[in-house]
Amino acid sequence: MTAVDARPETTTERRFPTGFRWGTATAAYQIEGAASEDGRTPSIWDTFSRTPGKVRNGDTGDIAADHYHRMAEDVALMRELGVTDYRFSVSWPRVQPTGRGPAVQRGLDFYRRLVDELLAAGIRPVLTLYHWDLPQELEDAGGWPHRDTAPRFAEYAGLVAGALGDRVPTWTTLNEPWCAAFLGYAAGVHAPGHTRPEAALRAAHHLNLAHGLATGVLRDALPAKAEVSLTLNLHAVRPLTDSPEDLDAVHRIDALGNRVFLDPVFHGRLPRDLVDDTAALTDWSFVKDGDLATISAPVDSLGINYYSPTVVASGTSDSPSPWPGADEHVRFVPAPGPRTAMDWPVDATGLYDLLTGLRDELPDVPLMVTENGAAYDDYADPSGAVHDPERVAYLRAHLEAVHRAIEDGADVRGYFLWSLLDNFEWAYGYGKRFGAVHVDFATQRRTPKDSARWYARVIGRGGLD
């Protein structure tokens, strides 16, 4: 018996399955910078961030974490962490600046170099095609509410697959289409900043259609063993009370936040109650014959992004909101307990509930936790160290929830910490830090935080002690 064999296991050890994928994640506009280099043209986020009052402090992603020039350094950091997978997104306007026509090879070359660097480091590339950076020219032509944007996206997917398909094993079509549709076109707090509820519903459908069309293109272009996925930020919705009115509020938000994507993609149908609840806004005639069959093309896994639960009650919400048709029926209630720097409640049970709920609804679909993390007010102390015990506690609690869900039958294949680096946090600019690695934006110096070293130990032992 070896020393390892003799080491007694304690009841607190939580080992994850063999082959579990330990990753971290980023998004192109949040980290790359180089906003006008090598043929890249503006995305909707370039335009939005330059619109006065839209982003805190007038921050933009022009430089961000300068990953475009520091990519090799960042891959080396990942290698030090021991991650098995890296989830990154491709900048659409870097590859296809107008959203039409041939690819710009200089743009694709950056992603070729990134993939080569990852593979040389023994890290599996997990590629996301769309993380909210729609080419501005496509927005000018109508954006996601315009049906033609969906086939434009499928064409772009084919360009990227043609360049990287031989070396990237996992492909995600869309990241959080709920945010793109409802924060971007209904609430106006994300790019492109519109407050048109009916347009948001159109955008949601056309994002679904884009996913379906791109899935078909990827199946034709990629090796048979390649995985095609979709990532959703599903809402763990809870009622304030068990009253019929509060339960109705849950149902409405579940339709707008979850089933608007889950039902078309996995069941080939529109939620009937969603159509009824939004009848005053649209008759859904933009859904054409054959759309749902296209949207429901099988995928190999589903990515889940989770940060906190949502508590609702009967009432009304301020307008504009990201919830078309629900403003007069639902109010959102602050959840109790500790909060992050985003003022989001810390409650890992919501992640457990989502994973076990999907276990029951989609028993044949493998799951990946593709984003999970927290922003805190991190800073480097006089010695240069960055101590973030709150983030360590947050990550531990959520990994415990993932482990419990696996024990209870959920087919969860991996976990991706959000995020590798402090970055441009959308409308919050550089004021919110989600990274496991601290970035001094004045010097671009990278410093692994305590949470990064903790996560490396978790990966090394394959679970929690």
PDB file of C-alpha atoms in Angstrom, residues 16 22-26 87 131 175-176 231-234 303-309 340 344-352 354-355 368-376 390-403 412 414-420 434-436 451 454-455:
ATOM      1  CA  PHE A  16     -15.133  15.579  -8.583  1.00  0.00           C
ATOM      2  CA  TRP A  22     -11.614  22.780 -14.611  1.00  0.00           C
ATOM      3  CA  GLY A  23     -11.641  26.065 -16.488  1.00  0.00           C
ATOM      4  CA  THR A  24     -11.690  29.800 -16.456  1.00  0.00           C
ATOM      5  CA  ALA A  25     -13.413  32.207 -18.825  1.00  0.00           C
ATOM      6  CA  THR A  26     -13.158  35.637 -20.443  1.00  0.00           C
ATOM      7  CA  ARG A  87     -13.375  29.547 -22.448  1.00  0.00           C
ATOM      8  CA  HIS A 131     -20.306  37.424 -26.411  1.00  0.00           C
ATOM      9  CA  ASN A 175     -23.271  33.560 -24.559  1.00  0.00           C
ATOM     10  CA  GLU A 176     -26.253  34.760 -22.522  1.00  0.00           C
ATOM     11  CA  THR A 231     -24.607  29.074 -22.877  1.00  0.00           C
ATOM     12  CA  LEU A 232     -27.571  30.582 -21.002  1.00  0.00           C
ATOM     13  CA  ASN A 233     -27.743  32.699 -17.859  1.00  0.00           C
ATOM     14  CA  LEU A 234     -30.770  30.913 -16.453  1.00  0.00           C
ATOM     15  CA  GLY A 303     -23.597  25.901 -20.478  1.00  0.00           C
ATOM     16  CA  ILE A 304     -25.043  27.532 -17.361  1.00  0.00           C
ATOM     17  CA  ASN A 305     -23.895  30.917 -16.074  1.00  0.00           C
ATOM     18  CA  TYR A 306     -24.933  31.616 -12.489  1.00  0.00           C
ATOM     19  CA  TYR A 307     -24.187  34.360  -9.977  1.00  0.00           C
ATOM     20  CA  SER A 308     -27.212  34.789  -7.681  1.00  0.00           C
ATOM     21  CA  PRO A 309     -30.904  33.911  -7.323  1.00  0.00           C
ATOM     22  CA  THR A 340     -20.939  41.142  -3.559  1.00  0.00           C
ATOM     23  CA  TRP A 344     -25.785  40.688  -5.825  1.00  0.00           C
ATOM     24  CA  PRO A 345     -26.817  38.267  -3.067  1.00  0.00           C
ATOM     25  CA  VAL A 346     -24.538  35.343  -2.308  1.00  0.00           C
ATOM     26  CA  ASP A 347     -26.586  32.144  -2.346  1.00  0.00           C
ATOM     27  CA  ALA A 348     -25.168  28.976  -3.876  1.00  0.00           C
ATOM     28  CA  THR A 349     -28.404  27.049  -3.440  1.00  0.00           C
ATOM     29  CA  GLY A 350     -29.713  28.735  -6.581  1.00  0.00           C
ATOM     30  CA  LEU A 351     -27.008  27.013  -8.623  1.00  0.00           C
ATOM     31  CA  TYR A 352     -27.881  23.653  -7.086  1.00  0.00           C
ATOM     32  CA  LEU A 354     -30.806  25.094 -11.530  1.00  0.00           C
ATOM     33  CA  LEU A 355     -28.575  22.074 -12.063  1.00  0.00           C
ATOM     34  CA  MET A 368     -21.278  22.775 -17.836  1.00  0.00           C
ATOM     35  CA  VAL A 369     -21.099  25.634 -15.347  1.00  0.00           C
ATOM     36  CA  THR A 370     -19.548  28.054 -17.821  1.00  0.00           C
ATOM     37  CA  GLU A 371     -19.473  31.151 -15.588  1.00  0.00           C
ATOM     38  CA  ASN A 372     -19.505  31.552 -11.840  1.00  0.00           C
ATOM     39  CA  GLY A 373     -17.716  34.124  -9.723  1.00  0.00           C
ATOM     40  CA  ALA A 374     -18.013  37.335  -7.768  1.00  0.00           C
ATOM     41  CA  ALA A 375     -16.822  40.931  -7.792  1.00  0.00           C
ATOM     42  CA  TYR A 376     -15.250  42.360  -4.651  1.00  0.00           C
ATOM     43  CA  GLU A 390     -14.772  36.722   0.298  1.00  0.00           C
ATOM     44  CA  ARG A 391     -14.206  35.412  -3.221  1.00  0.00           C
ATOM     45  CA  VAL A 392     -12.642  32.218  -1.914  1.00  0.00           C
ATOM     46  CA  ALA A 393     -15.684  31.664   0.295  1.00  0.00           C
ATOM     47  CA  TYR A 394     -18.010  32.390  -2.642  1.00  0.00           C
ATOM     48  CA  LEU A 395     -16.227  29.943  -4.942  1.00  0.00           C
ATOM     49  CA  ARG A 396     -16.052  27.241  -2.292  1.00  0.00           C
ATOM     50  CA  ALA A 397     -19.780  27.471  -1.590  1.00  0.00           C
ATOM     51  CA  HIS A 398     -20.666  27.264  -5.263  1.00  0.00           C
ATOM     52  CA  LEU A 399     -18.321  24.369  -5.961  1.00  0.00           C
ATOM     53  CA  GLU A 400     -19.904  22.577  -3.016  1.00  0.00           C
ATOM     54  CA  ALA A 401     -23.285  23.174  -4.665  1.00  0.00           C
ATOM     55  CA  VAL A 402     -21.997  21.750  -7.957  1.00  0.00           C
ATOM     56  CA  HIS A 403     -20.591  18.701  -6.184  1.00  0.00           C
ATOM     57  CA  VAL A 412     -22.229  18.290 -14.775  1.00  0.00           C
ATOM     58  CA  GLY A 414     -17.088  21.069 -15.849  1.00  0.00           C
ATOM     59  CA  TYR A 415     -16.788  24.378 -13.997  1.00  0.00           C
ATOM     60  CA  PHE A 416     -15.386  27.660 -15.342  1.00  0.00           C
ATOM     61  CA  LEU A 417     -14.424  30.391 -12.924  1.00  0.00           C
ATOM     62  CA  TRP A 418     -15.414  33.888 -14.022  1.00  0.00           C
ATOM     63  CA  SER A 419     -13.083  35.476 -14.663  1.00  0.00           C
ATOM     64  CA  LEU A 420      -9.408  34.898 -15.318  1.00  0.00           C
ATOM     65  CA  PHE A 434     -14.269  39.709 -11.024  1.00  0.00           C
ATOM     66  CA  GLY A 435     -10.805  38.370 -11.799  1.00  0.00           C
ATOM     67  CA  ALA A 436      -8.861  35.659 -10.048  1.00  0.00           C
ATOM     68  CA  SER A 451      -8.466  33.033  -4.894  1.00  0.00           C
ATOM     69  CA  TRP A 454      -6.846  28.514  -3.898  1.00  0.00           C
ATOM     70  CA  TYR A 455      -8.457  27.489  -7.203  1.00  0.00           C
TER      71      TYR A 455
END
